[in-house]
PDB file of C-alpha atoms in Angstrom:
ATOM      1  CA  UNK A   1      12.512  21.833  63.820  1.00  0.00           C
ATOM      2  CA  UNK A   2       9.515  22.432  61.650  1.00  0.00           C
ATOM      3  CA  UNK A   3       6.127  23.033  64.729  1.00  0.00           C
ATOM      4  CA  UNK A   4       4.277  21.178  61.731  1.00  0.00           C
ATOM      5  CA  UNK A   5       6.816  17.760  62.045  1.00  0.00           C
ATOM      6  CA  UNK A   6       6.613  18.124  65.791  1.00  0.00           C
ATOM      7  CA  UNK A   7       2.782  17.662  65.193  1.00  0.00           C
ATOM      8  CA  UNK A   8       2.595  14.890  62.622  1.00  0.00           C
ATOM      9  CA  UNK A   9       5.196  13.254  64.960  1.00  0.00           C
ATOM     10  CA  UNK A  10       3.059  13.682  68.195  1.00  0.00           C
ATOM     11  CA  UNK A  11      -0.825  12.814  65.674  1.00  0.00           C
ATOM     12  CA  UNK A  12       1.553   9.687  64.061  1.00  0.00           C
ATOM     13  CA  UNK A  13       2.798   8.519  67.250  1.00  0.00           C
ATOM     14  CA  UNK A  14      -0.551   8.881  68.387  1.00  0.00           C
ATOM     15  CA  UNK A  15      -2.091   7.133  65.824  1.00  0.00           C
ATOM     16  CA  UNK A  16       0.292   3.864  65.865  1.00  0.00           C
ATOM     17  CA  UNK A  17       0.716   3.232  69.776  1.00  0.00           C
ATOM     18  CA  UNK A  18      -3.095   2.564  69.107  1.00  0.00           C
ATOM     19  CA  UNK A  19      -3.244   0.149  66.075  1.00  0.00           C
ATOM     20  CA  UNK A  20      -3.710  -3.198  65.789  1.00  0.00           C
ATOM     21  CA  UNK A  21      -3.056  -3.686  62.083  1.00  0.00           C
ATOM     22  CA  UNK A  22      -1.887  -1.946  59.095  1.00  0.00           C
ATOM     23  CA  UNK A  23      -3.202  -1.984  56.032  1.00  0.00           C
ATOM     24  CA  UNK A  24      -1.642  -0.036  52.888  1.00  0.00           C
ATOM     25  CA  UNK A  25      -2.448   0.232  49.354  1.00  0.00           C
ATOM     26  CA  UNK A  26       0.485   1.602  47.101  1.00  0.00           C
ATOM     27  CA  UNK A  27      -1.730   2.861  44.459  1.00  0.00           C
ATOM     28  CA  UNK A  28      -0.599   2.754  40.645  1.00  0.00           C
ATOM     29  CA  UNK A  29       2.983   2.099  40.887  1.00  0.00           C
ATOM     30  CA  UNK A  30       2.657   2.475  36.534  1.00  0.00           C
ATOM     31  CA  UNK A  31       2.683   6.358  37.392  1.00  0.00           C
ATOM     32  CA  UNK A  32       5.443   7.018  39.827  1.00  0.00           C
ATOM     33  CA  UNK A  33       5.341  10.129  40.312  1.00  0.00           C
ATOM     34  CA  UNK A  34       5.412   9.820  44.045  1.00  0.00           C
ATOM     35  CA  UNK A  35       8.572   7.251  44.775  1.00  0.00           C
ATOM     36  CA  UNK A  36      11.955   8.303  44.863  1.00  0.00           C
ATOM     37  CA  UNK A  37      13.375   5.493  42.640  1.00  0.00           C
ATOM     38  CA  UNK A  38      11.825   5.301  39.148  1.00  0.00           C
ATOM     39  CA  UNK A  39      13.483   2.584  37.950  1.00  0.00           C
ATOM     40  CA  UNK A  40      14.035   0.272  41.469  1.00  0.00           C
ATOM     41  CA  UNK A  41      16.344  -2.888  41.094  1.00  0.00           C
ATOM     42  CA  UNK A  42      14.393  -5.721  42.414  1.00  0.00           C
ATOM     43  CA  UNK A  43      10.659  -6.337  43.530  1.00  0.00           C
ATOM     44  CA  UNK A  44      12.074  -6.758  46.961  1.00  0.00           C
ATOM     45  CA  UNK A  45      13.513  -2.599  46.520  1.00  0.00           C
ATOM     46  CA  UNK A  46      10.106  -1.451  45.016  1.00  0.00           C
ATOM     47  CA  UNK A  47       8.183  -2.951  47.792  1.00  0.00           C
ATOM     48  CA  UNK A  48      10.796  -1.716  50.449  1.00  0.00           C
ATOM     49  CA  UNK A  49      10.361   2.132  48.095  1.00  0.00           C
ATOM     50  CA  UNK A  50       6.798   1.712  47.977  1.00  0.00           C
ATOM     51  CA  UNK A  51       5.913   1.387  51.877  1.00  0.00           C
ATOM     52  CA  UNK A  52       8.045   3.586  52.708  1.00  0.00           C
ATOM     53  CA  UNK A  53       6.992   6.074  50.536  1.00  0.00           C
ATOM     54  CA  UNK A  54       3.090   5.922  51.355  1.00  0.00           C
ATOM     55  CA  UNK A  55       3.459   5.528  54.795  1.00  0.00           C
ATOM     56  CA  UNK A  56       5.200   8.967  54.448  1.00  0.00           C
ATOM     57  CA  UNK A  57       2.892  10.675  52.474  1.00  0.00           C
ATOM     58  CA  UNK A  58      -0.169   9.226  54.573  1.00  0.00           C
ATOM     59  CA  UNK A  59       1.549  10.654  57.680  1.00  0.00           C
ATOM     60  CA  UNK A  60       2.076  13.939  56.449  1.00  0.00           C
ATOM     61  CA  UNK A  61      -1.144  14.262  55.377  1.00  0.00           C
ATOM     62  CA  UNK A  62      -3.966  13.194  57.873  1.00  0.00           C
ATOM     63  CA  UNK A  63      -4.194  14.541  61.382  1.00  0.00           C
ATOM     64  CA  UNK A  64      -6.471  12.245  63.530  1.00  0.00           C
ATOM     65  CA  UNK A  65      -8.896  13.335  66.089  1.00  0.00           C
ATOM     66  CA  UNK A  66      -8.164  12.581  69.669  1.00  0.00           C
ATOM     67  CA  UNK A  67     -11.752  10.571  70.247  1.00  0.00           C
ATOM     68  CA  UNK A  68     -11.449   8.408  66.907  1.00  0.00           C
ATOM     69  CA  UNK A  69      -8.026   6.552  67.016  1.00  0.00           C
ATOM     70  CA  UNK A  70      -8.982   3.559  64.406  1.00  0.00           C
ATOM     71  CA  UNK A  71      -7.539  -0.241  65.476  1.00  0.00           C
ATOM     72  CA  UNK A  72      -6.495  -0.286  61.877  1.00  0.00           C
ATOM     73  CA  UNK A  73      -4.892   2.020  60.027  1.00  0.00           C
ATOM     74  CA  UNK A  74      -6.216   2.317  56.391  1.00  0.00           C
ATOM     75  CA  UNK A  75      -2.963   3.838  54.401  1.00  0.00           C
ATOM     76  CA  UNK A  76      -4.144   5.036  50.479  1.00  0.00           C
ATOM     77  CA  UNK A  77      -4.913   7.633  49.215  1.00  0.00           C
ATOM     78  CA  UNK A  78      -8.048   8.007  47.376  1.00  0.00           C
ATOM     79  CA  UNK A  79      -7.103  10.001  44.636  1.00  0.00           C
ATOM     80  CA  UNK A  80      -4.709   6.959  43.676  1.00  0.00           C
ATOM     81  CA  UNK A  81      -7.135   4.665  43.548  1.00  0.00           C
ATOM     82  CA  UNK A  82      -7.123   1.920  41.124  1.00  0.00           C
ATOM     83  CA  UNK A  83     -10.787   0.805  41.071  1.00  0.00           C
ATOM     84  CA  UNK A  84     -12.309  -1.250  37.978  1.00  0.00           C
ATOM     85  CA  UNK A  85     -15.438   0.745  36.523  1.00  0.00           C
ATOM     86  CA  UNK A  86     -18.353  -2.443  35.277  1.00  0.00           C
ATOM     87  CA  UNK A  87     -17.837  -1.195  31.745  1.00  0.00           C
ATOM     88  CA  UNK A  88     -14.385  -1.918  31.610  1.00  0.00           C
ATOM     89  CA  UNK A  89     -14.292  -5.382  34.293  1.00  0.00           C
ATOM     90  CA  UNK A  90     -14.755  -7.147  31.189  1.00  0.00           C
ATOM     91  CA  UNK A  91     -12.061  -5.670  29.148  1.00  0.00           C
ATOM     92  CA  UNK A  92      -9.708  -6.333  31.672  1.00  0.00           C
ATOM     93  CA  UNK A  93      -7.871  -9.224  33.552  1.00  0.00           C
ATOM     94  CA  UNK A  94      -6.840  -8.878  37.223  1.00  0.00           C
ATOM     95  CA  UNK A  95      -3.929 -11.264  38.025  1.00  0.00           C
ATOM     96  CA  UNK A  96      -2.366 -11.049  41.410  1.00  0.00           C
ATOM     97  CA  UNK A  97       0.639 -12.872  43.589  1.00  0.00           C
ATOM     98  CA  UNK A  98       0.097 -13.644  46.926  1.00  0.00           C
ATOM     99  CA  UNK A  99       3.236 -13.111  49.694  1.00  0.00           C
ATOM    100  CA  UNK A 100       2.632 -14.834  53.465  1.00  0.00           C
ATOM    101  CA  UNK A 101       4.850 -13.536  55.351  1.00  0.00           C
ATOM    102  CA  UNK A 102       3.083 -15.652  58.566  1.00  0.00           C
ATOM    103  CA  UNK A 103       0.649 -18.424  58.636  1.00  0.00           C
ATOM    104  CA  UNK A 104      -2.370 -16.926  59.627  1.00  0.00           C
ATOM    105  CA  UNK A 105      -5.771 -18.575  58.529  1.00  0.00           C
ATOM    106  CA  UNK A 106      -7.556 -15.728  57.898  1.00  0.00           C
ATOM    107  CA  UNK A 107      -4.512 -14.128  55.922  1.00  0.00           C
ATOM    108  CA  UNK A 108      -5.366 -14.987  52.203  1.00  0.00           C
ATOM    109  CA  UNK A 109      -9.488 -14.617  52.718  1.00  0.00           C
ATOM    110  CA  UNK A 110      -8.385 -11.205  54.207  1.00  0.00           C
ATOM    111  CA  UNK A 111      -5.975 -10.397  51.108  1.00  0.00           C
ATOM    112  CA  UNK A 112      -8.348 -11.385  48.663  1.00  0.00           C
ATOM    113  CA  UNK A 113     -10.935  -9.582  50.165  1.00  0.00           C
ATOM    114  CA  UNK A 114      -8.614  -6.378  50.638  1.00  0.00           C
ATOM    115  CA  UNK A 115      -8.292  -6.449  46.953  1.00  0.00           C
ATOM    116  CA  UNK A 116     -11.659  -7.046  45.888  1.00  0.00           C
ATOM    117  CA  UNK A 117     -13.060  -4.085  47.476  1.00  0.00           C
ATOM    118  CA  UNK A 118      -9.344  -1.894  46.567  1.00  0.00           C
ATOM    119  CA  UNK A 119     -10.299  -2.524  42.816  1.00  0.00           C
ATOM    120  CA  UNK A 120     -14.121  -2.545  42.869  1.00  0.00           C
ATOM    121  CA  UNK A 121     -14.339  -6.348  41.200  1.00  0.00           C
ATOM    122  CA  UNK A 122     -16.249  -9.143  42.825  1.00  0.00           C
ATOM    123  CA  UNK A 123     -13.581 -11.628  41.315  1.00  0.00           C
ATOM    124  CA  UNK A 124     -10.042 -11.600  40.937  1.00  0.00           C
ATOM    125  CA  UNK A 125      -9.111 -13.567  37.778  1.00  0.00           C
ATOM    126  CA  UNK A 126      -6.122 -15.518  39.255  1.00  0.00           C
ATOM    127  CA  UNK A 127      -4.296 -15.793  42.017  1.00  0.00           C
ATOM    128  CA  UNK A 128      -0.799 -16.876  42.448  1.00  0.00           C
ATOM    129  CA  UNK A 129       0.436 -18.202  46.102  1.00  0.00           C
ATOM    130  CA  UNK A 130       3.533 -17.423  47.787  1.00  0.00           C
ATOM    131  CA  UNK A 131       3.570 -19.166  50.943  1.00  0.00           C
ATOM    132  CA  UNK A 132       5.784 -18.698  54.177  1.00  0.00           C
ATOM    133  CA  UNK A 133       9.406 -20.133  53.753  1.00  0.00           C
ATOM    134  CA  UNK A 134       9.772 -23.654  55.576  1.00  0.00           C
ATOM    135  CA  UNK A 135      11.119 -23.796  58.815  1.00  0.00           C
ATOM    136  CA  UNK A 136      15.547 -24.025  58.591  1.00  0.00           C
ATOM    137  CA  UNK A 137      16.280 -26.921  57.286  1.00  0.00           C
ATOM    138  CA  UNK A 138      13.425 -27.981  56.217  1.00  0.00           C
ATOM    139  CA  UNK A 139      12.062 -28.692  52.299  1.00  0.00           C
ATOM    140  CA  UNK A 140       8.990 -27.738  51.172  1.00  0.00           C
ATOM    141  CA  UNK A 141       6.679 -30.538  51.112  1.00  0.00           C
ATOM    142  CA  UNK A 142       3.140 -31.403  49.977  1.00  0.00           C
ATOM    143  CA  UNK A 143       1.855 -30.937  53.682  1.00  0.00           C
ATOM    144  CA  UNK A 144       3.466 -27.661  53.472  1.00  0.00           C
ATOM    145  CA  UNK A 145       1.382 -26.345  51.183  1.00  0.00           C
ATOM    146  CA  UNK A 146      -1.842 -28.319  51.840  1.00  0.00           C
ATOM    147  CA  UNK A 147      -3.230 -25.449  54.501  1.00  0.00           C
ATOM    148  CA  UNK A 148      -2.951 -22.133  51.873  1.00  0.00           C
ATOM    149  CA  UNK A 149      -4.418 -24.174  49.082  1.00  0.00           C
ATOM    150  CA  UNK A 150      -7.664 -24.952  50.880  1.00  0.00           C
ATOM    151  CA  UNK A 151      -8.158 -21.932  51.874  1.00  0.00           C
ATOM    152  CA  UNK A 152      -7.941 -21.020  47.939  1.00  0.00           C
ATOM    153  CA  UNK A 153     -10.062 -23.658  46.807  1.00  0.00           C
ATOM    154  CA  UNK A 154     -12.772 -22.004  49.506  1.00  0.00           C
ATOM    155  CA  UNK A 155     -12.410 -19.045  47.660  1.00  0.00           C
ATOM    156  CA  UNK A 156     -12.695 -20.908  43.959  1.00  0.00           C
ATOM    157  CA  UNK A 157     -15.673 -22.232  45.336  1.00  0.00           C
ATOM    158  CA  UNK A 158     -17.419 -18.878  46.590  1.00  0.00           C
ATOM    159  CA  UNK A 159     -16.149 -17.565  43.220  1.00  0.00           C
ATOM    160  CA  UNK A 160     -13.901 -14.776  44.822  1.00  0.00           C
ATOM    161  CA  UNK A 161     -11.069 -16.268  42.449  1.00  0.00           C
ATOM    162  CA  UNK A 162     -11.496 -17.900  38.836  1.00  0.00           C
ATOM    163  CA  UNK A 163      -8.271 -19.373  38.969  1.00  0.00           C
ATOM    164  CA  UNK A 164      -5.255 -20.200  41.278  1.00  0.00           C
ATOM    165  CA  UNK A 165      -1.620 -21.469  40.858  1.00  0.00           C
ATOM    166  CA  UNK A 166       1.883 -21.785  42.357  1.00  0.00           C
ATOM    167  CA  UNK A 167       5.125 -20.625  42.927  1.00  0.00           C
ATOM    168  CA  UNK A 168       8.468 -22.048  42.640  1.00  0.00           C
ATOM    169  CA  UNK A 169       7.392 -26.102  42.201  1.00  0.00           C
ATOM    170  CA  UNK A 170       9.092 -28.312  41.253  1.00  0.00           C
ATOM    171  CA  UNK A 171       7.752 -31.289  39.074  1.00  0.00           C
ATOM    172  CA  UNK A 172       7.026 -33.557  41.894  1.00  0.00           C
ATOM    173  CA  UNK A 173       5.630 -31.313  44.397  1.00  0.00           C
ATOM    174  CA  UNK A 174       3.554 -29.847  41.459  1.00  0.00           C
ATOM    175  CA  UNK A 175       2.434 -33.973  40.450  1.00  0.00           C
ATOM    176  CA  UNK A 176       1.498 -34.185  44.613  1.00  0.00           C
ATOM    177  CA  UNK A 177      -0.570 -31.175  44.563  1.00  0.00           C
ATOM    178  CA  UNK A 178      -1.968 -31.804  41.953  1.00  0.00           C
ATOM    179  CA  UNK A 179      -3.029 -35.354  42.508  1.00  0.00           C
ATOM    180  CA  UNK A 180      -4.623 -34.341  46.161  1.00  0.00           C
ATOM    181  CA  UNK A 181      -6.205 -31.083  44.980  1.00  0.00           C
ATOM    182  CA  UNK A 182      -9.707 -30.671  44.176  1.00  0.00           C
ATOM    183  CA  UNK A 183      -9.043 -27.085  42.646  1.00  0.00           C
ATOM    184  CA  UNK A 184      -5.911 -28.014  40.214  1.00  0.00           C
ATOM    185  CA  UNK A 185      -3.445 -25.302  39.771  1.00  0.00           C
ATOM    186  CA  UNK A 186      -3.380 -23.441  36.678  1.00  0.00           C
ATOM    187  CA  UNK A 187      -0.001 -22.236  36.729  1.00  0.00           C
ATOM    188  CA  UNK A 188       3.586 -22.316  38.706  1.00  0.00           C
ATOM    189  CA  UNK A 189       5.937 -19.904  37.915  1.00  0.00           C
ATOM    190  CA  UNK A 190       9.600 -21.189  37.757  1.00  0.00           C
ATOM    191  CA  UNK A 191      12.495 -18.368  38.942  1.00  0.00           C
ATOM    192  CA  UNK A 192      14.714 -18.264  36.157  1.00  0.00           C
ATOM    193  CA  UNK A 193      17.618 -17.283  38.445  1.00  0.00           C
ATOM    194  CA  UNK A 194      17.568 -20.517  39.752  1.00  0.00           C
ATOM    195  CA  UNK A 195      17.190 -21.967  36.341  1.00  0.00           C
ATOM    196  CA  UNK A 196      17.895 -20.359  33.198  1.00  0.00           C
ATOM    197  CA  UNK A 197      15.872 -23.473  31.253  1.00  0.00           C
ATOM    198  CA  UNK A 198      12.763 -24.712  32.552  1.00  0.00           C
ATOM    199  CA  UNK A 199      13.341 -28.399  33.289  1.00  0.00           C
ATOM    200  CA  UNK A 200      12.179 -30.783  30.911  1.00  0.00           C
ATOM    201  CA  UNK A 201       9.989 -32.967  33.283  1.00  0.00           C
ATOM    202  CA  UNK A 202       8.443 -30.082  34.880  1.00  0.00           C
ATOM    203  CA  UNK A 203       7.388 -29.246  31.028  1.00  0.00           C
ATOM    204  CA  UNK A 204       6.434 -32.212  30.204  1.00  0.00           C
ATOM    205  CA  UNK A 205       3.998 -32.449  33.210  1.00  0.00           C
ATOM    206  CA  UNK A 206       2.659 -28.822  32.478  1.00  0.00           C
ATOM    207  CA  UNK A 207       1.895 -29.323  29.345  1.00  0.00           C
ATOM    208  CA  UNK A 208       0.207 -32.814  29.808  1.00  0.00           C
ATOM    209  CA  UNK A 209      -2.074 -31.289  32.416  1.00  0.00           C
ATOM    210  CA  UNK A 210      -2.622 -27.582  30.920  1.00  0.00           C
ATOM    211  CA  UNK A 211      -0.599 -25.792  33.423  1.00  0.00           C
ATOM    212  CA  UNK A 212       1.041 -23.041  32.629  1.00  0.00           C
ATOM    213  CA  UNK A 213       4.178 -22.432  33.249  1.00  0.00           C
ATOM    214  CA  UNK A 214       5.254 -18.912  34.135  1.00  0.00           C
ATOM    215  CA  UNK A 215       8.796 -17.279  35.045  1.00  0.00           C
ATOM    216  CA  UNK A 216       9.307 -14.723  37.662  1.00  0.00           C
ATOM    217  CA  UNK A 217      12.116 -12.900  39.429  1.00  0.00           C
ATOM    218  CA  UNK A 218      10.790 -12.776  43.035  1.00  0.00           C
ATOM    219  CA  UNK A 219      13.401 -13.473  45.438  1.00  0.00           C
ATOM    220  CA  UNK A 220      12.559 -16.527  48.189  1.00  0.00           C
ATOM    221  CA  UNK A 221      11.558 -14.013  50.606  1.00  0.00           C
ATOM    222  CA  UNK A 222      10.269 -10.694  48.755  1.00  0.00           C
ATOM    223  CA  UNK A 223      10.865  -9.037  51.961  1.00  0.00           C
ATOM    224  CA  UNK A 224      12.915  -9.828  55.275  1.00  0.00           C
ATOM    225  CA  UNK A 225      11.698  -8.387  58.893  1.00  0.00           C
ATOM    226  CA  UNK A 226      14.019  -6.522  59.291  1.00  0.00           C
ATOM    227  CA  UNK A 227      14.126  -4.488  55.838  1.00  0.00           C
ATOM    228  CA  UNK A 228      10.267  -4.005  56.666  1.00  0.00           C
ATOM    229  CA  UNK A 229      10.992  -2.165  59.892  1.00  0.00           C
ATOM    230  CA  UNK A 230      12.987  -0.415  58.222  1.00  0.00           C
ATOM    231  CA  UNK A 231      10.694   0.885  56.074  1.00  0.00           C
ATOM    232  CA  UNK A 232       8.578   1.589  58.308  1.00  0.00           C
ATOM    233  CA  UNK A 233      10.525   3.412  60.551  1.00  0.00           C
ATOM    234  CA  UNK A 234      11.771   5.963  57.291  1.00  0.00           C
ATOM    235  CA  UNK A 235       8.072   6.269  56.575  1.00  0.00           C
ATOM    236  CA  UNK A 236       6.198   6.660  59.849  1.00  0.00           C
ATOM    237  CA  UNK A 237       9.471   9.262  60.879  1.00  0.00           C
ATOM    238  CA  UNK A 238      11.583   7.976  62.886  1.00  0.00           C
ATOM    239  CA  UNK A 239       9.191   6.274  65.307  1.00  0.00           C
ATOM    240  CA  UNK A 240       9.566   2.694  66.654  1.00  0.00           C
ATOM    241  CA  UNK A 241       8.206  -0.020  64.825  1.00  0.00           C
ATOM    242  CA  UNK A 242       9.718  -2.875  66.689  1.00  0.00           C
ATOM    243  CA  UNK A 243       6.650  -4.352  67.286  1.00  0.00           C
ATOM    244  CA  UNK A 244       5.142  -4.353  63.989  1.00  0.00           C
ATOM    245  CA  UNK A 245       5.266  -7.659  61.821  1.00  0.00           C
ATOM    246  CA  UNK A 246       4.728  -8.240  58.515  1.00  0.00           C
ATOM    247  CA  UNK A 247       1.630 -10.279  57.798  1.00  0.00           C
ATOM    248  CA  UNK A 248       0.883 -10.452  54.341  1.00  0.00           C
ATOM    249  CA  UNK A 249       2.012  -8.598  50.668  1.00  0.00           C
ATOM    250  CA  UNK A 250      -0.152  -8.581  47.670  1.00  0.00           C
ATOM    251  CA  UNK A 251       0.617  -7.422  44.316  1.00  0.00           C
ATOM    252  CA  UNK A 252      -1.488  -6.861  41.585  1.00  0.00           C
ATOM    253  CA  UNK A 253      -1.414  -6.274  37.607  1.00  0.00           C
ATOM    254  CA  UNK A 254      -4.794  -5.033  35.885  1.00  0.00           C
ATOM    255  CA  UNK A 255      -4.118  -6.284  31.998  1.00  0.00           C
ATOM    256  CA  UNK A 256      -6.212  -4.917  29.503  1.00  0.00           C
ATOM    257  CA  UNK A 257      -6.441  -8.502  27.670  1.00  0.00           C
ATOM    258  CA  UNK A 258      -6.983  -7.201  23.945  1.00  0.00           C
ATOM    259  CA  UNK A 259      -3.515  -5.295  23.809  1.00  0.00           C
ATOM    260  CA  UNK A 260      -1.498  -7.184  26.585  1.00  0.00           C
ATOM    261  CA  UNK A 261      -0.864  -4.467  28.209  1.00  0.00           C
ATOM    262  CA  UNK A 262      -0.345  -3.227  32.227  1.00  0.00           C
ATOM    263  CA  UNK A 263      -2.790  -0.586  32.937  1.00  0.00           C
ATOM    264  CA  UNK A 264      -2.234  -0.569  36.701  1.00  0.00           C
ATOM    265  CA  UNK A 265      -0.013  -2.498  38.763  1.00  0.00           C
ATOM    266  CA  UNK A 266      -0.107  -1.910  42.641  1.00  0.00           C
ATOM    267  CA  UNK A 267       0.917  -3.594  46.403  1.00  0.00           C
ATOM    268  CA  UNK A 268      -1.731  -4.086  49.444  1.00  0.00           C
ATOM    269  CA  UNK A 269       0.355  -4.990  52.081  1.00  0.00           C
ATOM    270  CA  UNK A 270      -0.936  -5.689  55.722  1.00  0.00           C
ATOM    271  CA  UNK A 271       1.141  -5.566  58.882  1.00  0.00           C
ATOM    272  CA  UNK A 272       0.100  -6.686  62.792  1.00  0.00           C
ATOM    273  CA  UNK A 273       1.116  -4.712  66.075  1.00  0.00           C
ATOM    274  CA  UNK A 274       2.739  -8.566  68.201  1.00  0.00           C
ATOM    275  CA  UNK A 275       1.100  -8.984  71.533  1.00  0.00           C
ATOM    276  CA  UNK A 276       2.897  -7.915  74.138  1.00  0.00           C
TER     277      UNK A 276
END
């Protein structure tokens, strides 16, 4: 074996014994350079590729001192930053999806402030949600919902978001929300695996109310427990992870709005050590 693995291994085990939370910022996945799979198969692969692969790299590369063991673990790497400069903020739009993987009620004030400071903007121009899966058996429901969008609206209000909207509605639950909300959604994006036409009531209602009407191809749950251990595990070594839970994922597209183009897409994803 390789001393230097021995003493990543010993600084990494170090290192996560002692956190509390993770939190890890992909960089620009429009470059990269630094994943094994250039071309992954589904968002729920290039998040699975991504964590992996920067959990690895940030490993490998800092060596913590004995007296400074941080509760949270801050995985990026500067040079891969994706920060807005104030002469371009107004060039460019910053759209960004929302994953709960838990229901935690600081989870989506902690996201969107995670991403506001990753990308140097004081506003993110809108903001998709993604919230947890119902419990088995269960459908989603207005009430369902109700908790993640007020936390939203907060964030409308203390204009940390210009815009928000929803994922996977249909035209019912989109009518319900949109009839108790005092933020109205701007958009739900419709998974065209589960429908290759969008249905004509759901357009209808869209277009009678200005909502926009988006498609995706984000599986129901972008990424399973178990597949994030998994990742995990590959990128922090071989160590055990058992105990870490996925909190929250976050991904983001910076759009240069004249051209319609991606200049930098990227993931912020947090994770939480479970009490014992």
């Amino acid at each position: 074996m390789d001393p230097n693995t021995s003493v990543n291994n010993t600084e990494a085990t170090m290192l996560l014994s002692h956190a509390k939370t993770l939190r890890l910022h992909t960089g620009n996945l429009v470059n990269r350079s630094r994943l094994k799979k250039k071309c992954p198969g589904s968002p729920s692969e290039e998040l699975r590729d991504c964590i992996q692969a920067t959990l690895s790299d940030w490993f490998s590369t800092n060596k913590p001192s004995s007296k400074d063991l941080p509760d949270t673990l801050d995985c990026f790497f500067p040079e891969a930053t994706d920060a807005i400069t104030p002469e371009e903020r107004e060039e460019v739009k910053v759209s960004v999806k929302l994953f709960l993987c838990e229901s935690g009620q600081s989870s989506i004030r902690d996201a969107v402030e995670m991403a506001c400071r990753t990308l140097a903007v004081s506003q993110l121009d809108s903001v998709i949600i993604a919230p947890p899966g119902p419990l088995e058996g269960d459908s989603q429901s207005l009430a369902h919902l109700q908790p993640a969008w007020e936390q939203l609206e907060a964030l409308v209000r203390s204009q940390q978001i210009a815009a928000i909207g929803t994922s996977d509605l249909d035209k019912d639950l989109l009518e319900q929300l949109y009839n108790w909300a005092q933020v109205k959604p701007s958009s739900n994006q419709v998974n065209l695996a589960s429908c290759c036409v969008m249905p004509p009531d759901l357009t209808a209602f869209a277009k009678e109310f200005d909502i926009q009407l988006l498609t995706h191809n984000d599986p129901k749950e972008l990424m399973s427990a178990a597949t994030f251990q998994e990742a995990m595990q590959e990128g922090a070594q071989g160590l055990s992870v058992a105990d870490w839970r996925l909190e929250w994922v976050l991904r983001y597209s910076i759009i240069v709005k004249s051209r319609g183009i991606i200049k930098s897409k990227g993931y912020l994803v947090s994770a939480r050590k479970a009490s014992p």
